[in-house]
Amino acid sequence: MSELHDAYHQAGLAPGDEEEINVRYRVLGYVVGLALAILLTATSFFVAGTDLVWQPSIPVAIVVLAIAQMGVHLVFFLHITTGPDNTNNVMALAFGVLIVCLLVFGSIWVMINMNQNMMPIPMDKMLQMQP
Amino acid sequence: MAAGTFAQAHTLPLVGLEDAVHEGPASKRIITGYGFWIFLLSDIVMFSCFFAAYAVLLGQTAGGPTGAQLFNLPNVAIETACLLLSSFFCGMASVAAEIRSHRWFQIWMAVTCVLGLAFLAIEFHEFADLVARGAGPSRSAFLSAFFALVGCHGLHVSAGVLWLLTMMAQVFAKGFRADIQRRFLCFALFWHALDIIWVGVFSVVYLLGSAA
């Protein structure tokens, strides 16, 4: 059976694949991923509800923990690695991350600027503006 | 002896992996996985639009309830646990599919399915509760963005559960054929990707949303 899988896998790796068909090794990978994910999630929920850390740092901490956990999921569950046979998957991921960052941070940046530079319109004026 | 030579013949190209990579076109499994990965990334880009809308509209409550008044964080923690564990058991099902164990594949897929359904039940209950308290999607821009983002993720999970059941049926009826294995690879990628999006949802929507 392992011969079959050797032949099956020698051509390269898809996302979701790993090099070896060693059951214990593969299960261990998922267990490590689950343990790291639980640790990061628990830290995230703890930080959100605690008074023990400096309050302004909490949003940054939550975002950093979320990005770390996404990385854990990518490596241990989706098996996106930096191996030479994973280059295409990593390049596609890098492009996806670029677009996501442009969209999210661009939107927030533009809208914060707009909120700061626009005068608030009083409610009665707004009603008059309607046709 | 025969087995030994077979193993040797097939381990030798793996030693020079850089050379082996450039030999001929990639296998169908690689190409299918890559194509599905591109789809998943475009799905994540779509979700990022909903995330951007939510981040921008977080303060626009129109005098209505804010996130801090609405969100029930212990509930969210249970939802997160359901989805995280279902992702893990989906991984177990992947291992079972790889060693072609019918029994373990069906057991782990069933566990994955139950955890996914538990997640959906909790989320549906949360939505029904919000609407009953007058905090439906039409109450404010903030709540519209909330229901659009979290509801879109919930729809993805619902579609994933249906796909999961068809995968169980396909493996049961047709066995671990190469094409079924490829479909299962795509399903596993989809299910794990939903978990990644949920990490963004519970961090940005619930934790940051109830802090703001």
Short mmCIF file of C-alpha atoms in Angstrom, two decimals:
data_model
loop_
_atom_site.label_atom_id
_atom_site.label_comp_id
_atom_site.label_asym_id
_atom_site.label_seq_id
_atom_site.Cartn_x
_atom_site.Cartn_y
_atom_site.Cartn_z
CA MET A 1 0.00 0.00 0.00
CA SER A 2 2.80 2.41 0.84
CA GLU A 3 4.35 1.64 -2.54
CA LEU A 4 1.12 2.72 -4.19
CA HIS A 5 1.18 5.95 -2.25
CA ASP A 6 4.84 6.55 -3.03
CA ALA A 7 4.07 6.30 -6.70
CA TYR A 8 0.98 8.44 -6.19
CA HIS A 9 2.84 11.22 -4.44
CA GLN A 10 6.20 11.52 -6.08
CA ALA A 11 5.04 13.97 -8.75
CA GLY A 12 4.43 16.82 -6.30
CA LEU A 13 2.04 18.14 -3.71
CA ALA A 14 -1.38 19.72 -3.85
CA PRO A 15 -2.53 22.00 -1.05
CA GLY A 16 -3.84 19.57 1.54
CA ASP A 17 -1.12 17.03 0.81
CA GLU A 18 1.92 16.09 2.80
CA GLU A 19 5.10 14.35 1.79
CA GLU A 20 4.80 11.16 3.83
CA ILE A 21 1.95 8.76 4.29
CA ASN A 22 2.84 7.99 7.87
CA VAL A 23 -0.41 7.84 9.83
CA ARG A 24 1.09 8.61 13.21
CA TYR A 25 3.07 11.53 11.80
CA ARG A 26 0.04 12.96 10.01
CA VAL A 27 -2.26 12.62 13.03
CA LEU A 28 0.42 14.25 15.16
CA GLY A 29 0.46 17.20 12.75
CA TYR A 30 -3.28 17.73 13.20
CA VAL A 31 -3.02 17.33 16.99
CA VAL A 32 -0.24 19.94 17.18
CA GLY A 33 -2.28 22.27 14.96
CA LEU A 34 -5.38 21.79 17.15
CA ALA A 35 -3.38 22.41 20.35
CA LEU A 36 -1.85 25.62 18.97
CA ALA A 37 -5.23 26.81 17.67
CA ILE A 38 -6.91 26.17 21.05
CA LEU A 39 -4.08 27.99 22.83
CA LEU A 40 -4.34 31.03 20.55
CA THR A 41 -8.16 31.10 20.69
CA ALA A 42 -8.17 30.83 24.49
CA THR A 43 -5.58 33.63 24.75
CA SER A 44 -7.68 35.78 22.41
CA PHE A 45 -10.87 35.33 24.48
CA PHE A 46 -8.92 35.84 27.71
CA VAL A 47 -7.28 39.06 26.49
CA ALA A 48 -10.64 40.44 25.31
CA GLY A 49 -12.23 40.08 28.72
CA THR A 50 -9.40 40.88 31.09
CA ASP A 51 -8.35 43.99 33.00
CA LEU A 52 -4.83 42.70 33.54
CA VAL A 53 -3.30 44.14 30.36
CA TRP A 54 -3.00 47.73 29.19
CA GLN A 55 -6.39 48.45 27.59
CA PRO A 56 -5.27 50.22 24.34
CA SER A 57 -3.09 47.22 23.47
CA ILE A 58 -6.03 44.79 23.46
CA PRO A 59 -7.28 45.34 19.85
CA VAL A 60 -3.72 45.00 18.52
CA ALA A 61 -3.23 41.82 20.57
CA ILE A 62 -6.49 40.32 19.24
CA VAL A 63 -5.53 41.08 15.62
CA VAL A 64 -2.02 39.64 16.08
CA LEU A 65 -3.41 36.49 17.72
CA ALA A 66 -5.95 36.09 14.88
CA ILE A 67 -3.25 36.37 12.20
CA ALA A 68 -1.08 33.88 14.10
CA GLN A 69 -3.98 31.43 14.31
CA MET A 70 -4.71 31.79 10.59
CA GLY A 71 -1.05 30.93 9.99
CA VAL A 72 -1.36 27.84 12.22
CA HIS A 73 -4.45 26.70 10.28
CA LEU A 74 -2.72 27.24 6.93
CA VAL A 75 0.35 25.23 7.92
CA PHE A 76 -1.15 22.40 10.00
CA PHE A 77 -4.61 21.96 8.40
CA LEU A 78 -4.26 23.16 4.81
CA HIS A 79 -0.58 22.15 4.60
CA ILE A 80 0.53 25.29 2.79
CA THR A 81 4.27 25.19 3.40
CA THR A 82 7.35 26.88 2.02
CA GLY A 83 8.57 23.67 0.35
CA PRO A 84 9.83 23.86 -3.25
CA ASP A 85 6.78 21.94 -4.56
CA ASN A 86 4.35 24.35 -2.88
CA THR A 87 5.54 27.51 -4.66
CA ASN A 88 2.41 28.02 -6.77
CA ASN A 89 0.11 27.69 -3.76
CA VAL A 90 2.22 30.15 -1.75
CA MET A 91 2.32 32.66 -4.61
CA ALA A 92 -1.48 32.51 -4.95
CA LEU A 93 -1.80 32.94 -1.18
CA ALA A 94 0.55 35.95 -1.23
CA PHE A 95 -1.55 37.61 -3.92
CA GLY A 96 -4.74 36.86 -1.97
CA VAL A 97 -3.25 38.39 1.17
CA LEU A 98 -2.22 41.51 -0.79
CA ILE A 99 -5.77 42.01 -2.13
CA VAL A 100 -7.34 41.38 1.30
CA CYS A 101 -5.00 43.92 2.96
CA LEU A 102 -5.66 46.53 0.25
CA LEU A 103 -9.42 46.05 0.59
CA VAL A 104 -9.66 46.06 4.37
CA PHE A 105 -7.05 48.66 5.33
CA GLY A 106 -7.86 50.83 2.29
CA SER A 107 -11.57 50.91 3.22
CA ILE A 108 -10.85 51.71 6.87
CA TRP A 109 -8.32 54.40 5.95
CA VAL A 110 -10.61 56.12 3.43
CA MET A 111 -13.65 56.03 5.71
CA ILE A 112 -11.74 57.37 8.75
CA ASN A 113 -10.45 60.26 6.62
CA MET A 114 -13.92 60.95 5.32
CA ASN A 115 -15.49 60.89 8.78
CA GLN A 116 -12.86 63.35 10.01
CA ASN A 117 -13.13 65.77 7.09
CA MET A 118 -16.90 65.87 6.58
CA MET A 119 -19.03 68.17 8.71
CA PRO A 120 -21.81 66.33 10.46
CA ILE A 121 -25.12 67.28 8.86
CA PRO A 122 -27.91 68.17 11.30
CA MET A 123 -31.04 66.03 11.03
CA ASP A 124 -33.40 68.87 9.91
CA LYS A 125 -31.00 69.86 7.10
CA MET A 126 -30.84 66.25 5.99
CA LEU A 127 -34.63 66.08 5.81
CA GLN A 128 -34.72 69.28 3.72
CA MET A 129 -32.20 67.81 1.30
CA GLN A 130 -34.53 65.00 0.41
CA PRO A 131 -36.60 65.66 -2.73
CA MET B 1 13.58 -8.51 -2.95
CA ALA B 2 11.04 -7.35 -5.48
CA ALA B 3 9.52 -4.97 -2.98
CA GLY B 4 12.99 -3.66 -2.16
CA THR B 5 13.79 -2.78 -5.75
CA PHE B 6 10.40 -1.18 -6.20
CA ALA B 7 10.92 1.04 -3.18
CA GLN B 8 14.38 1.95 -4.35
CA ALA B 9 13.23 2.80 -7.83
CA HIS B 10 10.62 5.13 -6.39
CA THR B 11 12.66 6.74 -3.67
CA LEU B 12 15.58 7.65 -5.89
CA PRO B 13 13.78 10.45 -7.81
CA LEU B 14 12.56 11.84 -4.48
CA VAL B 15 16.15 12.39 -3.35
CA GLY B 16 16.66 14.88 -6.17
CA LEU B 17 13.31 16.57 -5.55
CA GLU B 18 14.27 19.75 -7.44
CA ASP B 19 14.81 17.69 -10.59
CA ALA B 20 11.66 15.60 -10.13
CA VAL B 21 9.44 18.70 -9.88
CA HIS B 22 10.24 19.75 -13.44
CA GLU B 23 9.53 16.39 -15.03
CA GLY B 24 6.43 16.69 -17.16
CA PRO B 25 3.01 18.09 -16.29
CA ALA B 26 1.75 17.94 -12.71
CA SER B 27 -0.68 15.19 -11.69
CA LYS B 28 -4.41 15.77 -11.84
CA ARG B 29 -4.57 15.87 -8.05
CA ILE B 30 -2.09 18.76 -7.92
CA ILE B 31 -3.96 20.71 -10.59
CA THR B 32 -7.38 20.12 -8.98
CA GLY B 33 -6.06 21.20 -5.60
CA TYR B 34 -4.43 24.29 -7.07
CA GLY B 35 -7.59 25.29 -8.91
CA PHE B 36 -9.69 24.86 -5.80
CA TRP B 37 -7.13 26.83 -3.80
CA ILE B 38 -7.56 29.72 -6.27
CA PHE B 39 -11.35 29.52 -5.73
CA LEU B 40 -10.89 29.55 -1.95
CA LEU B 41 -8.66 32.61 -2.16
CA SER B 42 -11.27 34.43 -4.25
CA ASP B 43 -13.88 33.42 -1.66
CA ILE B 44 -11.63 34.87 1.06
CA VAL B 45 -11.30 38.10 -0.98
CA MET B 46 -15.12 38.26 -1.10
CA PHE B 47 -15.27 37.80 2.67
CA SER B 48 -12.71 40.58 3.10
CA CYS B 49 -15.22 42.98 1.49
CA PHE B 50 -17.77 42.04 4.16
CA PHE B 51 -15.08 42.43 6.84
CA ALA B 52 -14.19 45.90 5.47
CA ALA B 53 -17.88 46.90 5.49
CA TYR B 54 -18.26 45.68 9.07
CA ALA B 55 -15.12 47.51 10.26
CA VAL B 56 -16.30 50.74 8.63
CA LEU B 57 -19.90 50.48 9.91
CA LEU B 58 -19.05 49.27 13.43
CA GLY B 59 -19.95 52.61 15.02
CA GLN B 60 -23.06 53.32 12.88
CA THR B 61 -25.64 51.98 15.29
CA ALA B 62 -28.30 54.65 14.52
CA GLY B 63 -29.08 54.94 18.22
CA GLY B 64 -29.66 51.20 18.42
CA PRO B 65 -27.84 48.57 20.48
CA THR B 66 -24.05 48.23 20.17
CA GLY B 67 -22.00 45.07 19.90
CA ALA B 68 -21.07 45.18 23.57
CA GLN B 69 -24.79 45.09 24.50
CA LEU B 70 -25.69 42.31 22.06
CA PHE B 71 -22.87 39.78 21.86
CA ASN B 72 -22.78 36.79 24.17
CA LEU B 73 -19.10 35.82 24.27
CA PRO B 74 -19.47 32.43 26.05
CA ASN B 75 -21.84 31.44 23.22
CA VAL B 76 -19.22 32.51 20.66
CA ALA B 77 -16.58 30.48 22.49
CA ILE B 78 -18.77 27.35 22.18
CA GLU B 79 -19.32 28.05 18.46
CA THR B 80 -15.56 28.46 18.01
CA ALA B 81 -14.89 25.17 19.82
CA CYS B 82 -17.43 23.35 17.58
CA LEU B 83 -15.88 24.65 14.38
CA LEU B 84 -12.27 24.14 15.50
CA LEU B 85 -12.93 20.54 16.57
CA SER B 86 -14.87 19.82 13.37
CA SER B 87 -11.86 21.07 11.40
CA PHE B 88 -9.63 18.71 13.39
CA PHE B 89 -11.93 15.72 12.80
CA CYS B 90 -12.08 16.62 9.10
CA GLY B 91 -8.29 16.26 9.21
CA MET B 92 -8.72 12.84 10.83
CA ALA B 93 -11.09 11.92 7.99
CA SER B 94 -8.38 13.02 5.52
CA VAL B 95 -5.91 10.63 7.14
CA ALA B 96 -8.53 7.86 7.06
CA ALA B 97 -9.17 8.54 3.36
CA GLU B 98 -5.46 8.40 2.67
CA ILE B 99 -5.10 4.96 4.25
CA ARG B 100 -8.46 3.96 2.69
CA SER B 101 -10.18 3.02 5.92
CA HIS B 102 -13.93 3.12 5.20
CA ARG B 103 -15.00 2.74 8.80
CA TRP B 104 -12.82 5.53 10.25
CA PHE B 105 -13.57 7.80 7.31
CA GLN B 106 -17.34 7.55 7.92
CA ILE B 107 -16.94 7.88 11.71
CA TRP B 108 -14.78 11.03 11.53
CA MET B 109 -16.97 12.56 8.81
CA ALA B 110 -20.05 11.93 10.95
CA VAL B 111 -18.36 13.64 13.93
CA THR B 112 -17.38 16.56 11.67
CA CYS B 113 -20.99 16.79 10.47
CA VAL B 114 -22.47 16.76 14.00
CA LEU B 115 -20.09 19.52 15.13
CA GLY B 116 -20.91 21.59 12.03
CA LEU B 117 -24.64 21.16 12.69
CA ALA B 118 -24.15 22.13 16.35
CA PHE B 119 -22.39 25.30 15.19
CA LEU B 120 -25.26 26.11 12.82
CA ALA B 121 -27.87 25.46 15.52
CA ILE B 122 -26.15 27.83 17.98
CA GLU B 123 -25.75 30.49 15.29
CA PHE B 124 -29.39 30.19 14.18
CA HIS B 125 -30.51 30.47 17.78
CA GLU B 126 -28.35 33.59 18.23
CA PHE B 127 -29.81 35.22 15.09
CA ALA B 128 -33.39 34.39 16.13
CA ASP B 129 -32.70 35.84 19.58
CA LEU B 130 -31.31 39.09 18.11
CA VAL B 131 -34.29 39.52 15.78
CA ALA B 132 -36.69 38.82 18.66
CA ARG B 133 -34.99 41.56 20.71
CA GLY B 134 -35.56 44.08 17.89
CA ALA B 135 -31.93 43.94 16.75
CA GLY B 136 -32.54 42.51 13.28
CA PRO B 137 -30.56 43.36 10.15
CA SER B 138 -32.79 46.36 9.38
CA ARG B 139 -32.20 48.06 12.76
CA SER B 140 -28.91 49.82 11.89
CA ALA B 141 -26.04 49.81 9.41
CA PHE B 142 -23.92 48.08 12.05
CA LEU B 143 -26.42 45.22 12.35
CA SER B 144 -26.83 44.97 8.56
CA ALA B 145 -23.07 44.51 8.23
CA PHE B 146 -23.07 42.03 11.12
CA PHE B 147 -25.84 39.83 9.67
CA ALA B 148 -24.34 40.02 6.15
CA LEU B 149 -20.88 38.89 7.29
CA VAL B 150 -21.81 36.27 9.89
CA GLY B 151 -24.79 35.07 7.83
CA CYS B 152 -22.59 34.64 4.75
CA HIS B 153 -20.20 32.49 6.79
CA GLY B 154 -23.18 30.50 8.13
CA LEU B 155 -24.42 29.89 4.56
CA HIS B 156 -20.95 28.62 3.63
CA VAL B 157 -21.02 26.22 6.59
CA SER B 158 -24.51 25.03 5.56
CA ALA B 159 -23.28 24.37 2.02
CA GLY B 160 -20.23 22.63 3.52
CA VAL B 161 -22.46 20.30 5.58
CA LEU B 162 -24.44 19.34 2.46
CA TRP B 163 -21.18 18.72 0.59
CA LEU B 164 -19.93 16.65 3.56
CA LEU B 165 -23.01 14.40 3.39
CA THR B 166 -22.60 13.89 -0.36
CA MET B 167 -18.93 13.00 0.19
CA MET B 168 -19.92 10.37 2.76
CA ALA B 169 -22.45 8.95 0.28
CA GLN B 170 -19.95 8.98 -2.60
CA VAL B 171 -17.27 7.19 -0.59
CA PHE B 172 -19.88 4.70 0.63
CA ALA B 173 -21.17 3.99 -2.90
CA LYS B 174 -18.01 4.30 -5.00
CA GLY B 175 -15.13 3.79 -2.58
CA PHE B 176 -11.83 5.66 -2.56
CA ARG B 177 -11.47 6.09 -6.32
CA ALA B 178 -8.95 8.68 -7.51
CA ASP B 179 -11.69 11.12 -8.56
CA ILE B 180 -13.51 10.72 -5.24
CA GLN B 181 -10.22 11.35 -3.43
CA ARG B 182 -9.79 14.58 -5.41
CA ARG B 183 -13.29 15.71 -4.51
CA PHE B 184 -12.61 14.93 -0.89
CA LEU B 185 -9.36 16.93 -1.05
CA CYS B 186 -11.39 19.93 -2.25
CA PHE B 187 -13.99 19.41 0.49
CA ALA B 188 -11.30 19.24 3.20
CA LEU B 189 -9.70 22.45 1.89
CA PHE B 190 -13.12 24.15 1.89
CA TRP B 191 -13.90 23.07 5.44
CA HIS B 192 -10.51 24.18 6.80
CA ALA B 193 -10.82 27.51 4.95
CA LEU B 194 -14.20 28.13 6.63
CA ASP B 195 -12.46 27.73 9.96
CA ILE B 196 -9.86 30.33 8.94
CA ILE B 197 -12.65 32.76 8.08
CA TRP B 198 -14.32 32.02 11.42
CA VAL B 199 -11.05 33.01 13.17
CA GLY B 200 -11.45 36.41 11.52
CA VAL B 201 -15.15 36.53 12.46
CA PHE B 202 -14.76 35.80 16.15
CA SER B 203 -11.74 38.11 16.47
CA VAL B 204 -13.00 41.09 14.47
CA VAL B 205 -16.79 40.83 14.82
CA TYR B 206 -17.24 39.53 18.35
CA LEU B 207 -14.09 40.32 20.35
CA LEU B 208 -13.24 43.70 18.76
CA GLY B 209 -16.95 44.47 18.21
CA SER B 210 -17.83 44.02 21.86
CA ALA B 211 -14.75 46.02 22.95
CA ALA B 212 -15.67 48.98 20.74
#
